[in-house]
Amino acid sequence: MKIGIDLGGSHIGVGIIQGGNIEDTMDKNFTEEDRKDIQVTIINSIQNLMDQILNKHQLSLQDVEKIGIASPGTIENGTIIHAGNLGISYFNIIERLQEIYTMPIQIRNDGKCAAIAEKQYGAMKDYEDCVFINIGTGIGGAVFLGGKLLEPKRNSGFEIGHMVIQKNGNLCTCGKRGCFETYASIKALKTKIMHTLGIKEKDISGQYLREVLMVQYHDALQKDIEEYLDNLTIGISNLIDIFEPEVICLGGSFSYYEGNPVLEQLREKIKMPNTTFNNEDIKIVTADLKNNAGIIGATL
Ligand SMILES: [Zn+2]
């Protein structure tokens, strides 16, 4: 069996993974105190959670074939170069963990992990040419052609959230203007809708957002949704024209949109004449493994 670790902006999860299944997971949420020295917190949490979960299942370290970590941000050679949500720069997590553990340890960007898991066990398993789009706070992605994950030698590549869809558009966290994710992330949609409905809270849950979109009771909301989907369609149609995938798989928060009219509307928009170069009917599916994709993919 393998150990999968899901490192997020606000929590860490450790799971026992067998094939494409999660046998069990244990989590820890980061407190303000934990964040003061987040690198130490991460290493200690991994040790504690691994001890606990192995004990619970009467397993020992000898039973662990491999440890895989899914992390946000840019990863290179076992180092988290930059992870904004975690407030981490240049943290060689693999080196630190190999001082404690002898089995192989690997780390990959969480979006890529999710894509790999979906390709092997989830919604993309029956296709060779696929584009995976992780839509959440930002937008990430991965592309498979001929069944193979495309990976550049330098940098992570496939920063599809940062393709520009609007000249002189919204300022992005990356410093550029008009990036796809500033218009088409779930965060962008949430902000728009909270503004229209006059919701003053700092954040609303993904589930609440989906319920609002399900009902679409507000006339003004229709305009927001239309505009949001037009922008999402621009990005997706660009990807279709470049890669000609058999399927587009929507992950992240969007994995929960099957049955929501917003997804149906998106499918309709992409099918419209003159939206893509070849005007073909491309399958748009949602990710099967939902939130589990990252932790499963980390071990692959
Ligand atoms: Zn950007």
Coordinates of C-alpha atoms and ligand atoms in Angstrom, one line a residue:
M1 CA 0.0 0.0 0.0
K2 CA 0.9 3.6 -0.5
I3 CA 0.5 6.7 1.6
G4 CA -1.0 9.8 -0.1
I5 CA -0.6 13.2 1.4
D6 CA -2.9 16.1 0.4
L7 CA -1.4 19.4 1.3
G8 CA -3.8 22.3 1.1
G9 CA -3.8 26.0 2.0
S10 CA -5.7 25.3 5.3
H11 CA -5.2 21.6 6.0
I12 CA -3.2 18.5 5.5
G13 CA -4.6 15.0 4.9
V14 CA -2.9 11.7 5.0
G15 CA -4.5 8.6 3.5
I16 CA -3.8 4.9 2.9
I17 CA -4.1 4.2 -0.8
Q18 CA -4.6 0.8 -2.4
G19 CA -4.9 1.0 -6.2
G20 CA -7.4 3.7 -7.0
N21 CA -9.0 3.5 -3.6
I22 CA -8.6 5.4 -0.4
E23 CA -8.9 3.0 2.5
D24 CA -8.8 5.7 5.2
T25 CA -7.7 9.2 5.8
M26 CA -6.8 11.4 8.7
D27 CA -6.7 15.2 8.6
K28 CA -5.4 18.2 10.5
N29 CA -6.5 21.8 10.0
F30 CA -3.8 24.5 10.3
T31 CA -4.3 26.9 13.2
E32 CA -2.9 30.5 13.2
E33 CA -0.2 29.1 15.6
D34 CA 0.6 26.3 13.1
R35 CA 1.1 28.9 10.4
K36 CA 3.9 30.7 12.3
D37 CA 6.3 28.0 11.2
I38 CA 4.4 26.2 8.6
Q39 CA 7.4 24.1 7.3
V40 CA 7.9 22.5 10.8
T41 CA 4.1 22.1 11.1
I42 CA 3.9 20.2 7.8
I43 CA 6.7 17.8 8.7
N44 CA 5.4 17.2 12.2
S45 CA 1.8 16.7 11.0
I46 CA 2.9 14.2 8.4
Q47 CA 4.8 12.2 11.0
N48 CA 1.9 12.3 13.5
L49 CA -0.8 11.5 11.0
M50 CA 1.2 8.7 9.5
D51 CA 1.9 7.2 12.9
Q52 CA -1.8 7.4 13.8
I53 CA -3.2 5.9 10.6
L54 CA -0.6 3.1 10.4
N55 CA -1.3 2.2 14.1
K56 CA -5.0 2.2 13.5
H57 CA -4.7 -0.3 10.7
Q58 CA -2.0 -2.3 12.4
L59 CA 0.5 -1.5 9.7
S60 CA 4.2 -0.5 10.0
L61 CA 6.5 1.6 7.9
Q62 CA 7.8 -1.5 6.2
D63 CA 4.3 -1.9 4.6
V64 CA 4.5 1.5 2.9
E65 CA 5.8 1.1 -0.7
K66 CA 5.8 4.8 -1.4
I67 CA 4.7 8.2 -0.2
G68 CA 3.2 10.7 -2.6
I69 CA 2.4 14.3 -1.9
A70 CA 0.0 16.6 -3.7
S71 CA 0.9 20.2 -3.1
P72 CA -0.4 23.5 -4.4
G73 CA 2.0 25.8 -6.2
T74 CA 5.1 25.3 -8.3
I75 CA 7.2 22.2 -7.6
E76 CA 10.6 21.4 -8.9
N77 CA 12.9 18.5 -8.0
G78 CA 11.2 17.8 -4.7
T79 CA 11.1 21.5 -3.7
I80 CA 8.0 23.6 -3.3
I81 CA 9.4 26.6 -5.1
H82 CA 6.4 28.8 -4.4
A83 CA 3.0 28.1 -2.8
G84 CA 1.1 31.3 -2.2
N85 CA -1.8 29.8 -0.2
L86 CA 0.7 28.1 2.2
G87 CA 3.1 31.1 2.4
I88 CA 6.0 28.8 1.4
S89 CA 9.0 29.5 -0.8
Y90 CA 11.8 27.1 -1.6
F91 CA 11.0 24.4 0.9
N92 CA 12.8 21.1 0.0
I93 CA 10.1 18.9 1.6
I94 CA 11.4 15.6 0.1
E95 CA 14.9 16.1 1.6
R96 CA 13.4 16.8 5.0
L97 CA 11.2 13.7 4.8
Q98 CA 13.9 11.4 3.5
E99 CA 15.8 12.2 6.8
I100 CA 12.9 10.4 8.5
Y101 CA 11.7 7.8 6.0
T102 CA 13.6 5.4 3.7
M103 CA 10.9 4.5 1.2
P104 CA 10.6 6.5 -2.1
I105 CA 8.8 9.9 -1.7
Q106 CA 7.5 12.0 -4.5
I107 CA 5.7 15.4 -4.8
R108 CA 3.7 16.9 -7.6
N109 CA 1.4 19.9 -8.1
D110 CA -2.1 19.0 -6.8
G111 CA -3.8 19.8 -10.1
K112 CA -1.5 17.4 -12.0
C113 CA -2.1 14.7 -9.3
A114 CA -5.8 15.1 -9.8
A115 CA -5.5 14.8 -13.6
I116 CA -3.3 11.7 -13.4
A117 CA -5.8 10.0 -11.1
E118 CA -8.7 10.9 -13.3
K119 CA -6.8 9.6 -16.3
Q120 CA -6.0 6.3 -14.6
Y121 CA -9.2 5.6 -12.6
G122 CA -11.7 8.3 -13.3
A123 CA -13.6 10.2 -15.9
M124 CA -10.8 10.2 -18.5
K125 CA -9.8 6.5 -18.3
D126 CA -11.4 5.5 -21.6
Y127 CA -9.8 8.4 -23.6
E128 CA -6.3 9.0 -25.0
D129 CA -6.5 12.7 -25.8
C130 CA -7.8 14.6 -22.9
V131 CA -7.7 18.1 -21.3
F132 CA -8.2 18.3 -17.6
I133 CA -9.2 21.7 -16.2
N134 CA -9.1 22.2 -12.5
I135 CA -11.5 25.1 -11.7
G136 CA -11.4 26.3 -8.1
T137 CA -9.8 29.4 -6.5
G138 CA -7.6 29.5 -9.6
I139 CA -7.5 27.4 -12.7
G140 CA -4.9 24.8 -13.4
G141 CA -4.7 21.9 -15.9
A142 CA -3.0 19.1 -17.6
V143 CA -3.1 17.6 -21.1
F144 CA -2.8 14.0 -22.2
L145 CA -2.1 13.2 -25.9
G146 CA -2.0 9.6 -27.0
G147 CA -2.5 8.6 -23.3
K148 CA 0.7 10.4 -22.2
L149 CA 0.8 13.4 -19.8
L150 CA 2.6 16.3 -21.6
E151 CA 5.3 17.7 -19.4
P152 CA 7.9 20.4 -20.4
K153 CA 11.5 20.2 -19.3
R154 CA 11.6 23.7 -17.8
N155 CA 8.9 24.8 -15.3
S156 CA 5.6 23.1 -14.9
G157 CA 3.9 24.4 -18.0
F158 CA 0.1 24.2 -18.7
E159 CA -0.6 27.3 -16.7
I160 CA -3.9 27.5 -18.5
G161 CA -5.3 29.8 -15.8
H162 CA -2.8 32.4 -17.0
M163 CA -3.6 32.5 -20.7
V164 CA -4.8 35.9 -21.5
I165 CA -8.4 36.1 -22.7
Q166 CA -8.8 39.9 -22.3
K167 CA -6.4 42.6 -23.4
N168 CA -5.7 45.1 -20.5
G169 CA -8.1 43.0 -18.4
N170 CA -8.3 42.2 -14.7
L171 CA -5.1 42.3 -12.8
C172 CA -4.1 38.7 -11.9
T173 CA -2.1 37.5 -8.8
C174 CA 0.7 36.5 -11.3
G175 CA 1.1 40.2 -12.3
K176 CA -0.3 39.9 -15.8
R177 CA -3.6 41.3 -16.9
G178 CA -6.6 39.6 -18.4
C179 CA -5.7 36.0 -17.2
F180 CA -8.4 33.3 -17.8
E181 CA -8.6 32.5 -14.1
T182 CA -9.5 36.1 -13.1
Y183 CA -12.7 35.7 -15.2
A184 CA -13.5 32.0 -15.1
S185 CA -12.4 30.6 -11.7
I186 CA -15.1 29.6 -9.2
K187 CA -13.7 32.4 -7.1
A188 CA -14.5 34.9 -9.9
L189 CA -18.0 33.5 -10.2
K190 CA -18.6 33.6 -6.4
T191 CA -17.3 37.2 -6.2
K192 CA -19.7 38.3 -9.0
I193 CA -22.7 36.6 -7.5
M194 CA -22.1 37.7 -3.9
H195 CA -21.8 41.2 -5.2
T196 CA -25.1 41.0 -7.2
L197 CA -27.0 39.4 -4.3
G198 CA -25.5 41.8 -1.8
I199 CA -24.0 39.0 0.3
K200 CA -21.6 40.7 2.7
E201 CA -19.9 37.5 4.2
K202 CA -16.2 37.0 3.5
D203 CA -17.0 33.8 1.7
I204 CA -19.9 31.5 0.8
S205 CA -19.5 27.7 0.6
G206 CA -19.3 25.9 -2.8
Q207 CA -22.5 24.1 -2.0
Y208 CA -24.4 27.3 -1.3
L209 CA -23.1 28.7 -4.6
R210 CA -24.3 25.6 -6.5
E211 CA -27.8 25.9 -4.9
V212 CA -28.0 29.5 -5.9
L213 CA -27.0 28.7 -9.4
M214 CA -29.5 25.8 -9.5
V215 CA -32.4 28.1 -8.7
Q216 CA -31.2 31.1 -10.7
Y217 CA -34.1 33.0 -9.1
H218 CA -32.5 36.4 -9.6
D219 CA -32.8 38.1 -13.0
A220 CA -29.6 39.9 -12.6
L221 CA -27.9 36.6 -11.8
Q222 CA -28.7 35.4 -15.3
K223 CA -26.5 38.2 -16.7
D224 CA -23.6 37.2 -14.3
I225 CA -23.9 33.6 -15.3
E226 CA -24.0 34.4 -19.0
E227 CA -20.9 36.6 -18.7
Y228 CA -19.1 34.0 -16.6
L229 CA -19.9 31.2 -19.0
D230 CA -18.9 33.3 -22.1
N231 CA -15.4 33.8 -20.5
L232 CA -15.1 30.1 -19.5
T233 CA -16.1 29.2 -23.1
I234 CA -13.4 31.3 -24.6
G235 CA -10.7 29.5 -22.5
I236 CA -12.1 26.1 -23.2
S237 CA -12.5 26.7 -26.9
N238 CA -8.9 27.8 -27.1
L239 CA -7.8 24.6 -25.5
I240 CA -10.0 22.6 -27.8
D241 CA -8.5 24.3 -30.9
I242 CA -4.9 23.7 -29.7
F243 CA -5.1 20.1 -28.4
E244 CA -8.2 18.7 -30.2
P245 CA -9.0 16.4 -27.2
E246 CA -11.7 13.7 -27.3
V247 CA -12.8 14.9 -23.9
I248 CA -12.6 17.9 -21.6
C249 CA -12.8 16.9 -17.9
L250 CA -13.7 19.6 -15.4
G251 CA -12.3 19.1 -11.9
G252 CA -11.9 21.1 -8.7
S253 CA -15.2 22.7 -7.6
F254 CA -16.6 22.0 -11.0
S255 CA -16.6 18.2 -10.4
Y256 CA -19.8 18.9 -8.3
Y257 CA -21.7 20.6 -11.2
E258 CA -23.2 17.6 -12.9
G259 CA -26.9 18.1 -13.0
N260 CA -26.5 21.9 -12.5
P261 CA -28.0 24.1 -15.2
V262 CA -24.8 26.0 -15.4
L263 CA -22.9 23.0 -16.8
E264 CA -25.7 22.3 -19.3
Q265 CA -25.5 26.0 -20.4
L266 CA -21.7 25.6 -20.8
R267 CA -22.1 22.5 -22.9
E268 CA -24.6 24.4 -25.2
K269 CA -22.2 27.4 -25.5
I270 CA -19.3 25.2 -26.6
K271 CA -21.5 23.5 -29.2
M272 CA -22.6 26.8 -30.8
P273 CA -21.3 27.4 -34.4
N274 CA -18.1 29.3 -34.7
T275 CA -17.0 28.6 -31.1
T276 CA -14.3 26.1 -32.0
F277 CA -12.3 25.8 -35.2
N278 CA -13.6 22.3 -36.2
N279 CA -17.1 22.8 -34.7
E280 CA -17.1 19.3 -33.4
D281 CA -19.2 18.1 -30.5
I282 CA -16.6 17.7 -27.7
K283 CA -17.6 15.7 -24.6
I284 CA -17.5 17.8 -21.5
V285 CA -17.5 15.6 -18.4
T286 CA -17.0 16.3 -14.7
A287 CA -14.2 14.6 -12.7
D288 CA -15.3 11.3 -11.0
L289 CA -13.0 11.2 -8.1
K290 CA -14.0 14.6 -6.8
N291 CA -11.9 15.8 -3.9
N292 CA -10.1 12.5 -3.6
A293 CA -8.4 12.8 -7.0
G294 CA -5.4 14.7 -5.6
I295 CA -4.5 12.3 -2.8
I296 CA -4.9 9.2 -5.1
G297 CA -2.9 10.8 -7.9
A298 CA -0.1 11.8 -5.5
T299 CA 0.8 8.1 -5.2
L300 CA 0.7 7.3 -9.0
Ligands
ZN1 ZN -2.2 35.2 -14.2

